[in-house]
Amino acid sequence: MQYHAPTKRFTISPEEMKRASYLLRYAIANIRTGAGLDKKGYRAVERPSDLAEYAEGGILDAAKSIGLHLGAEEPGKPDVSNDS
């Protein structure tokens, strides 16, 4: 990430965004593995919410706030089976 003085904004390269997306999806995959959840995805309404789901939701919200879409907007929805 770099600061662009003329526009007073930070810029980030496509490669940096790709790496950030991979690392966030990798984190979700490992959270699901640790919680015994399916990495291909699941329906969140089929089970009570727990810390793993809240952590995944936080990652998805953080990604969205910086303009990254990780495959879905709700916990349990992204397929992260190829990310770990």
Coordinates of N, CA, C and O in Angstrom, one line a residue:
M1 N 0.8 -1.2 0.0 CA 0.0 0.0 0.0 C 0.9 1.2 0.0 O 1.9 1.3 0.7
Q2 N 0.5 2.2 -0.7 CA 1.2 3.5 -0.8 C 0.3 4.6 -0.6 O -0.9 4.6 -1.0
Y3 N 0.8 5.7 -0.1 CA 0.1 7.0 0.0 C 0.3 7.8 -1.2 O 1.5 8.1 -1.6
H4 N -0.7 8.2 -1.9 CA -0.6 9.1 -3.1 C -0.9 10.5 -2.7 O -2.1 10.9 -2.4
A5 N 0.1 11.3 -2.5 CA 0.0 12.7 -2.0 C -1.0 13.6 -2.8 O -1.8 14.3 -2.2
P6 N -0.9 13.6 -4.1 CA -1.8 14.5 -4.9 C -3.3 14.3 -4.6 O -4.0 15.2 -4.5
T7 N -3.7 13.0 -4.4 CA -5.1 12.7 -4.1 C -5.4 12.5 -2.7 O -6.5 12.4 -2.3
K8 N -4.3 12.5 -1.9 CA -4.4 12.3 -0.4 C -5.2 11.0 -0.1 O -6.0 10.9 0.8
R9 N -4.8 10.0 -0.9 CA -5.4 8.6 -0.7 C -4.3 7.6 -0.7 O -3.3 7.7 -1.2
F10 N -4.7 6.4 -0.1 CA -3.8 5.3 -0.2 C -4.2 4.5 -1.4 O -5.3 4.4 -1.8
T11 N -3.2 3.9 -2.0 CA -3.4 3.1 -3.2 C -2.8 1.7 -2.9 O -1.9 1.5 -2.1
I12 N -3.5 0.7 -3.5 CA -3.1 -0.7 -3.2 C -3.1 -1.4 -4.6 O -4.0 -1.2 -5.4
S13 N -2.0 -2.2 -4.8 CA -1.9 -2.8 -6.1 C -2.9 -4.1 -6.2 O -3.3 -4.6 -5.2
P14 N -3.2 -4.5 -7.4 CA -4.0 -5.7 -7.6 C -3.3 -6.9 -6.9 O -4.0 -7.7 -6.4
E15 N -2.0 -7.0 -7.0 CA -1.3 -8.1 -6.3 C -1.5 -8.1 -4.8 O -1.7 -9.2 -4.2
E16 N -1.5 -6.9 -4.2 CA -1.7 -6.8 -2.8 C -3.1 -7.2 -2.4 O -3.3 -7.8 -1.4
M17 N -4.1 -6.8 -3.2 CA -5.5 -7.1 -3.0 C -5.7 -8.6 -3.1 O -6.4 -9.3 -2.3
K18 N -5.0 -9.2 -4.1 CA -5.1 -10.7 -4.3 C -4.6 -11.4 -3.1 O -5.2 -12.4 -2.6
R19 N -3.4 -11.0 -2.6 CA -2.8 -11.6 -1.4 C -3.6 -11.4 -0.2 O -3.8 -12.4 0.6
A20 N -4.2 -10.2 0.0 CA -5.0 -10.0 1.2 C -6.3 -10.9 1.1 O -6.7 -11.5 2.1
S21 N -6.9 -11.0 -0.1 CA -8.1 -11.9 -0.3 C -7.7 -13.3 0.1 O -8.5 -14.0 0.8
Y22 N -6.6 -13.8 -0.4 CA -6.2 -15.2 -0.2 C -6.0 -15.4 1.3 O -6.5 -16.4 1.9
L23 N -5.3 -14.4 2.0 CA -5.0 -14.6 3.4 C -6.3 -14.6 4.3 O -6.4 -15.4 5.2
L24 N -7.2 -13.8 3.9 CA -8.5 -13.7 4.7 C -9.3 -15.0 4.4 O -9.9 -15.6 5.4
R25 N -9.3 -15.5 3.2 CA -10.0 -16.8 2.9 C -9.3 -17.9 3.6 O -10.0 -18.9 4.1
Y26 N -8.0 -17.9 3.7 CA -7.2 -18.9 4.4 C -7.6 -18.9 5.9 O -7.7 -20.0 6.5
A27 N -7.7 -17.7 6.4 CA -8.1 -17.6 7.9 C -9.5 -18.2 8.1 O -9.7 -19.0 9.0
I28 N -10.5 -17.9 7.2 CA -11.8 -18.5 7.3 C -11.7 -20.1 7.2 O -12.3 -20.8 8.0
A29 N -10.9 -20.6 6.2 CA -10.8 -22.0 6.1 C -10.3 -22.6 7.4 O -10.8 -23.7 7.8
N30 N -9.3 -22.0 8.0 CA -8.7 -22.6 9.2 C -9.7 -22.5 10.4 O -9.7 -23.3 11.3
I31 N -10.4 -21.4 10.5 CA -11.4 -21.3 11.5 C -12.5 -22.4 11.4 O -12.8 -23.0 12.4
R32 N -12.9 -22.6 10.2 CA -13.9 -23.7 9.9 C -13.3 -25.1 10.3 O -14.0 -25.9 10.9
T33 N -12.0 -25.3 9.9 CA -11.4 -26.6 10.2 C -11.4 -26.8 11.7 O -11.7 -27.9 12.2
G34 N -10.9 -25.8 12.4 CA -10.9 -25.9 13.9 C -12.2 -26.1 14.6 O -12.3 -26.7 15.6
A35 N -13.3 -25.6 13.9 CA -14.6 -25.7 14.5 C -15.4 -26.9 14.0 O -16.5 -27.1 14.4
G36 N -14.7 -27.7 13.1 CA -15.4 -28.8 12.5 C -16.5 -28.5 11.5 O -17.4 -29.3 11.4
L37 N -16.4 -27.3 10.9 CA -17.4 -26.9 9.9 C -16.9 -27.2 8.5 O -15.7 -27.3 8.2
D38 N -17.9 -27.4 7.6 CA -17.6 -27.7 6.2 C -16.9 -26.5 5.5 O -17.5 -25.4 5.5
K39 N -15.8 -26.7 4.9 CA -15.1 -25.6 4.2 C -15.8 -25.3 2.9 O -15.5 -24.2 2.3
K40 N -16.6 -26.1 2.4 CA -17.4 -25.8 1.1 C -18.5 -24.9 1.4 O -19.1 -24.3 0.5
G41 N -18.9 -24.7 2.6 CA -20.0 -23.9 3.0 C -21.1 -24.6 3.7 O -21.1 -25.8 3.6
Y42 N -21.9 -23.9 4.4 CA -23.0 -24.5 5.1 C -24.1 -23.4 5.3 O -23.8 -22.2 5.1
R43 N -25.3 -23.8 5.7 CA -26.4 -22.9 5.9 C -26.3 -22.5 7.4 O -26.5 -23.4 8.3
A44 N -26.0 -21.3 7.7 CA -25.9 -20.8 9.1 C -27.1 -21.0 9.9 O -27.0 -21.2 11.1
V45 N -28.3 -21.0 9.3 CA -29.5 -21.2 10.1 C -29.7 -22.6 10.6 O -30.6 -22.8 11.4
E46 N -28.9 -23.5 10.1 CA -29.1 -24.9 10.5 C -28.4 -25.2 11.8 O -28.5 -26.3 12.3
R47 N -27.7 -24.3 12.4 CA -26.9 -24.5 13.6 C -26.9 -23.2 14.4 O -27.0 -22.1 13.8
P48 N -26.7 -23.3 15.7 CA -26.6 -22.1 16.5 C -25.3 -21.4 16.2 O -24.3 -22.0 15.9
S49 N -25.3 -20.0 16.3 CA -24.1 -19.3 16.0 C -23.1 -19.6 17.2 O -23.4 -19.8 18.3
D50 N -21.8 -19.5 16.8 CA -20.7 -19.7 17.8 C -19.6 -18.8 17.5 O -19.7 -18.0 16.5
L51 N -18.5 -18.9 18.2 CA -17.4 -18.0 18.0 C -16.8 -18.1 16.6 O -16.3 -17.2 16.0
A52 N -16.8 -19.3 16.0 CA -16.2 -19.5 14.7 C -17.0 -18.7 13.7 O -16.5 -18.0 12.8
E53 N -18.3 -18.8 13.8 CA -19.2 -18.0 12.9 C -19.0 -16.5 13.1 O -19.0 -15.8 12.1
Y54 N -18.9 -16.1 14.3 CA -18.7 -14.7 14.6 C -17.4 -14.2 14.0 O -17.3 -13.1 13.5
A55 N -16.3 -15.0 14.2 CA -15.0 -14.7 13.6 C -15.1 -14.6 12.1 O -14.5 -13.6 11.5
E56 N -15.7 -15.5 11.5 CA -15.9 -15.5 10.0 C -16.7 -14.3 9.6 O -16.3 -13.6 8.6
G57 N -17.7 -13.9 10.3 CA -18.5 -12.7 10.0 C -17.6 -11.5 10.1 O -17.7 -10.6 9.3
G58 N -16.8 -11.4 11.1 CA -15.9 -10.3 11.3 C -14.9 -10.2 10.1 O -14.6 -9.1 9.7
I59 N -14.4 -11.3 9.7 CA -13.5 -11.3 8.5 C -14.2 -10.8 7.3 O -13.7 -9.9 6.5
L60 N -15.4 -11.3 7.1 CA -16.1 -10.9 5.9 C -16.5 -9.4 5.9 O -16.4 -8.7 4.9
D61 N -16.9 -8.9 7.1 CA -17.2 -7.5 7.3 C -15.9 -6.6 7.1 O -16.0 -5.5 6.4
A62 N -14.8 -7.0 7.6 CA -13.5 -6.3 7.4 C -13.1 -6.2 6.0 O -12.8 -5.2 5.5
A63 N -13.3 -7.4 5.3 CA -12.9 -7.4 3.9 C -13.8 -6.4 3.1 O -13.4 -5.7 2.2
K64 N -15.1 -6.5 3.4 CA -16.1 -5.6 2.7 C -15.8 -4.2 2.9 O -15.9 -3.4 2.0
S65 N -15.3 -3.8 4.1 CA -15.1 -2.4 4.4 C -13.9 -1.9 3.6 O -13.8 -0.6 3.4
I66 N -13.0 -2.7 3.1 CA -11.9 -2.3 2.3 C -12.1 -2.6 0.8 O -11.1 -2.6 0.0
G67 N -13.3 -3.0 0.5 CA -13.6 -3.3 -0.9 C -13.3 -4.7 -1.5 O -13.2 -4.9 -2.7
L68 N -13.1 -5.7 -0.6 CA -12.8 -7.0 -1.0 C -14.1 -7.9 -0.9 O -14.8 -7.8 0.1
H69 N -14.4 -8.6 -1.9 CA -15.6 -9.6 -1.8 C -14.9 -10.9 -1.8 O -14.2 -11.3 -2.7
L70 N -15.2 -11.7 -0.7 CA -14.6 -13.0 -0.6 C -15.4 -14.2 -1.0 O -15.1 -15.3 -0.7
G71 N -16.4 -13.9 -1.8 CA -17.2 -15.0 -2.3 C -18.7 -15.0 -1.8 O -19.5 -15.7 -2.4
A72 N -18.9 -14.3 -0.7 CA -20.2 -14.3 -0.1 C -20.2 -13.2 1.0 O -19.1 -12.8 1.4
E73 N -21.4 -12.8 1.4 CA -21.4 -11.7 2.4 C -21.9 -12.3 3.8 O -21.9 -11.5 4.8
E74 N -22.2 -13.5 3.9 CA -22.7 -14.1 5.1 C -21.8 -15.2 5.6 O -21.3 -16.0 4.8
P75 N -21.6 -15.4 6.9 CA -20.8 -16.5 7.4 C -21.4 -17.8 6.9 O -22.6 -18.0 6.8
G76 N -20.5 -18.8 6.6 CA -21.0 -20.1 6.2 C -21.2 -20.2 4.7 O -21.3 -21.3 4.1
K77 N -21.2 -19.1 4.0 CA -21.5 -19.1 2.6 C -20.3 -19.3 1.6 O -20.4 -20.0 0.7
P78 N -19.2 -18.6 1.9 CA -18.0 -18.8 0.9 C -17.5 -20.2 0.9 O -17.4 -20.8 2.0
D79 N -17.2 -20.7 -0.2 CA -16.5 -22.0 -0.4 C -15.0 -21.7 -0.3 O -14.4 -21.1 -1.2
V80 N -14.4 -22.2 0.8 CA -13.0 -21.9 1.0 C -12.2 -23.3 1.0 O -11.1 -23.4 1.6
S81 N -12.8 -24.3 0.4 CA -12.2 -25.6 0.4 C -10.9 -25.7 -0.3 O -10.1 -26.6 -0.1
N82 N -10.6 -24.7 -1.2 CA -9.3 -24.7 -1.9 C -8.3 -23.7 -1.3 O -7.3 -23.4 -1.9
D83 N -8.6 -23.2 -0.1 CA -7.8 -22.1 0.4 C -6.9 -22.5 1.6 O -6.4 -21.7 2.3
S84 N -6.8 -23.8 1.8 CA -5.9 -24.2 2.9 C -5.2 -25.5 2.6 O -5.5 -26.1 1.6

